[in-house]
Amino acid sequence: LEADLVFDVRFLPTPYYVPELKTLTGLDEPVREYVFASEAAGRFLERLEPLLAFLLPQYLQEGRTELVIAVGCTGGRHRSTAMAHHLATYIGGLGYPVSESHRDISR
C-alpha cells in the first residue's frame, strides 16, 4: 500500500521449480544468474533503467524526498528479490540514497 511504483516480475522464469535454487533467495548469485539469464529480464531492464533515470530527478524536482519502488512476484523470494536488489544497486549508482528491504524473503 505504501509503494509509489510497482513492478510485477512474474513474467520472468521462476527458480522455484529448480531443485538446487528453490531454497536460495534472489540475493544468492545462482538465483540472480538464473533470473537475469532470461532474454525477458534483459529487455525489461533496457526499458526500466532509463525510465527510472528519467523519473528520479523529476520526483526530486517536485520535492519528493522518498520514493518507494515495489517489485513483486508469486512468492517474494526469488525473482522480485533479485530484481529489487538489482534496481537498488542501479539507483545507488546514479547517486541516490537507497534503502533496500525484502518483505517476503523469509516466506
PDB file of C-alpha atoms in Angstrom:
ATOM      1  CA  LEU A   1       0.000   0.000   0.000  1.00  0.00           C
ATOM      2  CA  GLU A   2       2.898   2.382   0.604  1.00  0.00           C
ATOM      3  CA  ALA A   3       4.503   1.853  -2.813  1.00  0.00           C
ATOM      4  CA  ASP A   4       4.736   4.691  -5.330  1.00  0.00           C
ATOM      5  CA  LEU A   5       5.812   2.499  -8.250  1.00  0.00           C
ATOM      6  CA  VAL A   6       5.001  -1.217  -8.511  1.00  0.00           C
ATOM      7  CA  PHE A   7       6.527  -3.694 -10.945  1.00  0.00           C
ATOM      8  CA  ASP A   8       5.320  -7.272 -11.342  1.00  0.00           C
ATOM      9  CA  VAL A   9       8.055  -9.655 -12.498  1.00  0.00           C
ATOM     10  CA  ARG A  10       6.017 -12.869 -12.672  1.00  0.00           C
ATOM     11  CA  PHE A  11       6.761 -12.914 -16.413  1.00  0.00           C
ATOM     12  CA  LEU A  12      10.347 -13.953 -15.633  1.00  0.00           C
ATOM     13  CA  PRO A  13      11.306 -17.636 -15.301  1.00  0.00           C
ATOM     14  CA  THR A  14      10.940 -18.815 -11.715  1.00  0.00           C
ATOM     15  CA  PRO A  15      13.817 -20.525  -9.907  1.00  0.00           C
ATOM     16  CA  TYR A  16      11.295 -22.070  -7.512  1.00  0.00           C
ATOM     17  CA  TYR A  17      10.989 -25.191  -9.659  1.00  0.00           C
ATOM     18  CA  VAL A  18      14.748 -25.694  -9.975  1.00  0.00           C
ATOM     19  CA  PRO A  19      15.632 -28.004  -7.060  1.00  0.00           C
ATOM     20  CA  GLU A  20      19.091 -26.532  -6.381  1.00  0.00           C
ATOM     21  CA  LEU A  21      17.690 -22.969  -6.413  1.00  0.00           C
ATOM     22  CA  LYS A  22      14.405 -23.465  -4.558  1.00  0.00           C
ATOM     23  CA  THR A  23      15.830 -22.942  -1.056  1.00  0.00           C
ATOM     24  CA  LEU A  24      18.004 -19.977  -2.088  1.00  0.00           C
ATOM     25  CA  THR A  25      16.861 -16.370  -2.499  1.00  0.00           C
ATOM     26  CA  GLY A  26      17.290 -13.648  -5.066  1.00  0.00           C
ATOM     27  CA  LEU A  27      20.246 -12.371  -3.051  1.00  0.00           C
ATOM     28  CA  ASP A  28      22.170 -15.546  -3.884  1.00  0.00           C
ATOM     29  CA  GLU A  29      24.281 -15.396  -7.026  1.00  0.00           C
ATOM     30  CA  PRO A  30      22.973 -18.645  -8.607  1.00  0.00           C
ATOM     31  CA  VAL A  31      19.401 -17.326  -8.410  1.00  0.00           C
ATOM     32  CA  ARG A  32      20.374 -13.925  -9.808  1.00  0.00           C
ATOM     33  CA  GLU A  33      22.222 -15.635 -12.667  1.00  0.00           C
ATOM     34  CA  TYR A  34      19.158 -17.752 -13.432  1.00  0.00           C
ATOM     35  CA  VAL A  35      16.740 -14.807 -13.372  1.00  0.00           C
ATOM     36  CA  PHE A  36      18.912 -12.437 -15.381  1.00  0.00           C
ATOM     37  CA  ALA A  37      19.898 -15.066 -17.954  1.00  0.00           C
ATOM     38  CA  SER A  38      16.449 -14.743 -19.500  1.00  0.00           C
ATOM     39  CA  GLU A  39      16.048 -12.504 -22.514  1.00  0.00           C
ATOM     40  CA  ALA A  40      12.948 -11.014 -20.910  1.00  0.00           C
ATOM     41  CA  ALA A  41      14.922  -9.799 -17.889  1.00  0.00           C
ATOM     42  CA  GLY A  42      17.413  -8.018 -20.120  1.00  0.00           C
ATOM     43  CA  ARG A  43      14.713  -6.432 -22.253  1.00  0.00           C
ATOM     44  CA  PHE A  44      12.801  -5.347 -19.148  1.00  0.00           C
ATOM     45  CA  LEU A  45      15.879  -3.644 -17.673  1.00  0.00           C
ATOM     46  CA  GLU A  46      16.676  -1.983 -21.022  1.00  0.00           C
ATOM     47  CA  ARG A  47      13.366  -0.169 -20.625  1.00  0.00           C
ATOM     48  CA  LEU A  48      13.077   0.221 -16.868  1.00  0.00           C
ATOM     49  CA  GLU A  49      16.519   1.631 -16.105  1.00  0.00           C
ATOM     50  CA  PRO A  50      16.166   4.599 -18.495  1.00  0.00           C
ATOM     51  CA  LEU A  51      12.648   5.214 -17.165  1.00  0.00           C
ATOM     52  CA  LEU A  52      13.945   5.357 -13.590  1.00  0.00           C
ATOM     53  CA  ALA A  53      16.872   7.563 -14.642  1.00  0.00           C
ATOM     54  CA  PHE A  54      14.299   9.966 -16.071  1.00  0.00           C
ATOM     55  CA  LEU A  55      11.761   9.759 -13.244  1.00  0.00           C
ATOM     56  CA  LEU A  56      14.008  10.075 -10.200  1.00  0.00           C
ATOM     57  CA  PRO A  57      15.192  13.630 -10.879  1.00  0.00           C
ATOM     58  CA  GLN A  58      11.630  14.609 -11.810  1.00  0.00           C
ATOM     59  CA  TYR A  59      10.315  13.414  -8.457  1.00  0.00           C
ATOM     60  CA  LEU A  60      13.200  15.156  -6.694  1.00  0.00           C
ATOM     61  CA  GLN A  61      12.452  18.401  -8.545  1.00  0.00           C
ATOM     62  CA  GLU A  62       8.844  18.184  -7.350  1.00  0.00           C
ATOM     63  CA  GLY A  63      10.019  17.989  -3.766  1.00  0.00           C
ATOM     64  CA  ARG A  64       9.648  14.265  -3.183  1.00  0.00           C
ATOM     65  CA  THR A  65      12.095  13.152  -0.520  1.00  0.00           C
ATOM     66  CA  GLU A  66      11.137   9.484  -0.672  1.00  0.00           C
ATOM     67  CA  LEU A  67      10.034   7.180  -3.463  1.00  0.00           C
ATOM     68  CA  VAL A  68       9.030   3.606  -2.670  1.00  0.00           C
ATOM     69  CA  ILE A  69       9.549   1.185  -5.554  1.00  0.00           C
ATOM     70  CA  ALA A  70       7.982  -2.236  -5.068  1.00  0.00           C
ATOM     71  CA  VAL A  71       8.797  -5.324  -7.083  1.00  0.00           C
ATOM     72  CA  GLY A  72       6.569  -8.361  -6.782  1.00  0.00           C
ATOM     73  CA  CYS A  73       6.364 -11.964  -7.878  1.00  0.00           C
ATOM     74  CA  THR A  74       4.494 -15.030  -6.677  1.00  0.00           C
ATOM     75  CA  GLY A  75       6.415 -15.853  -3.509  1.00  0.00           C
ATOM     76  CA  GLY A  76       8.712 -12.890  -2.980  1.00  0.00           C
ATOM     77  CA  ARG A  77      11.896 -14.928  -2.503  1.00  0.00           C
ATOM     78  CA  HIS A  78      13.482 -15.269  -5.921  1.00  0.00           C
ATOM     79  CA  ARG A  79      12.562 -13.074  -8.904  1.00  0.00           C
ATOM     80  CA  SER A  80      11.349  -9.972  -7.091  1.00  0.00           C
ATOM     81  CA  THR A  81      14.227 -10.113  -4.613  1.00  0.00           C
ATOM     82  CA  ALA A  82      16.782 -10.407  -7.410  1.00  0.00           C
ATOM     83  CA  MET A  83      15.186  -7.572  -9.370  1.00  0.00           C
ATOM     84  CA  ALA A  84      14.771  -5.296  -6.351  1.00  0.00           C
ATOM     85  CA  HIS A  85      18.407  -5.850  -5.408  1.00  0.00           C
ATOM     86  CA  HIS A  86      19.496  -5.043  -8.955  1.00  0.00           C
ATOM     87  CA  LEU A  87      17.397  -1.865  -9.025  1.00  0.00           C
ATOM     88  CA  ALA A  88      18.703  -0.749  -5.635  1.00  0.00           C
ATOM     89  CA  THR A  89      22.252  -1.153  -6.909  1.00  0.00           C
ATOM     90  CA  TYR A  90      21.400   0.684 -10.131  1.00  0.00           C
ATOM     91  CA  ILE A  91      19.693   3.594  -8.339  1.00  0.00           C
ATOM     92  CA  GLY A  92      22.542   3.857  -5.839  1.00  0.00           C
ATOM     93  CA  GLY A  93      24.928   4.009  -8.796  1.00  0.00           C
ATOM     94  CA  LEU A  94      23.010   7.028 -10.065  1.00  0.00           C
ATOM     95  CA  GLY A  95      23.927   8.787  -6.825  1.00  0.00           C
ATOM     96  CA  TYR A  96      20.644   8.476  -4.942  1.00  0.00           C
ATOM     97  CA  PRO A  97      20.497   7.166  -1.381  1.00  0.00           C
ATOM     98  CA  VAL A  98      18.841   3.747  -1.322  1.00  0.00           C
ATOM     99  CA  SER A  99      17.268   1.602   1.344  1.00  0.00           C
ATOM    100  CA  GLU A 100      16.606  -1.978   0.288  1.00  0.00           C
ATOM    101  CA  SER A 101      14.042  -4.174   2.012  1.00  0.00           C
ATOM    102  CA  HIS A 102      12.710  -7.619   1.052  1.00  0.00           C
ATOM    103  CA  ARG A 103       9.368  -8.076   2.782  1.00  0.00           C
ATOM    104  CA  ASP A 104       8.696 -11.700   1.815  1.00  0.00           C
ATOM    105  CA  ILE A 105      12.201 -13.148   1.513  1.00  0.00           C
ATOM    106  CA  SER A 106      11.763 -15.438   4.518  1.00  0.00           C
ATOM    107  CA  ARG A 107       8.458 -16.958   3.357  1.00  0.00           C
TER     108      ARG A 107
END
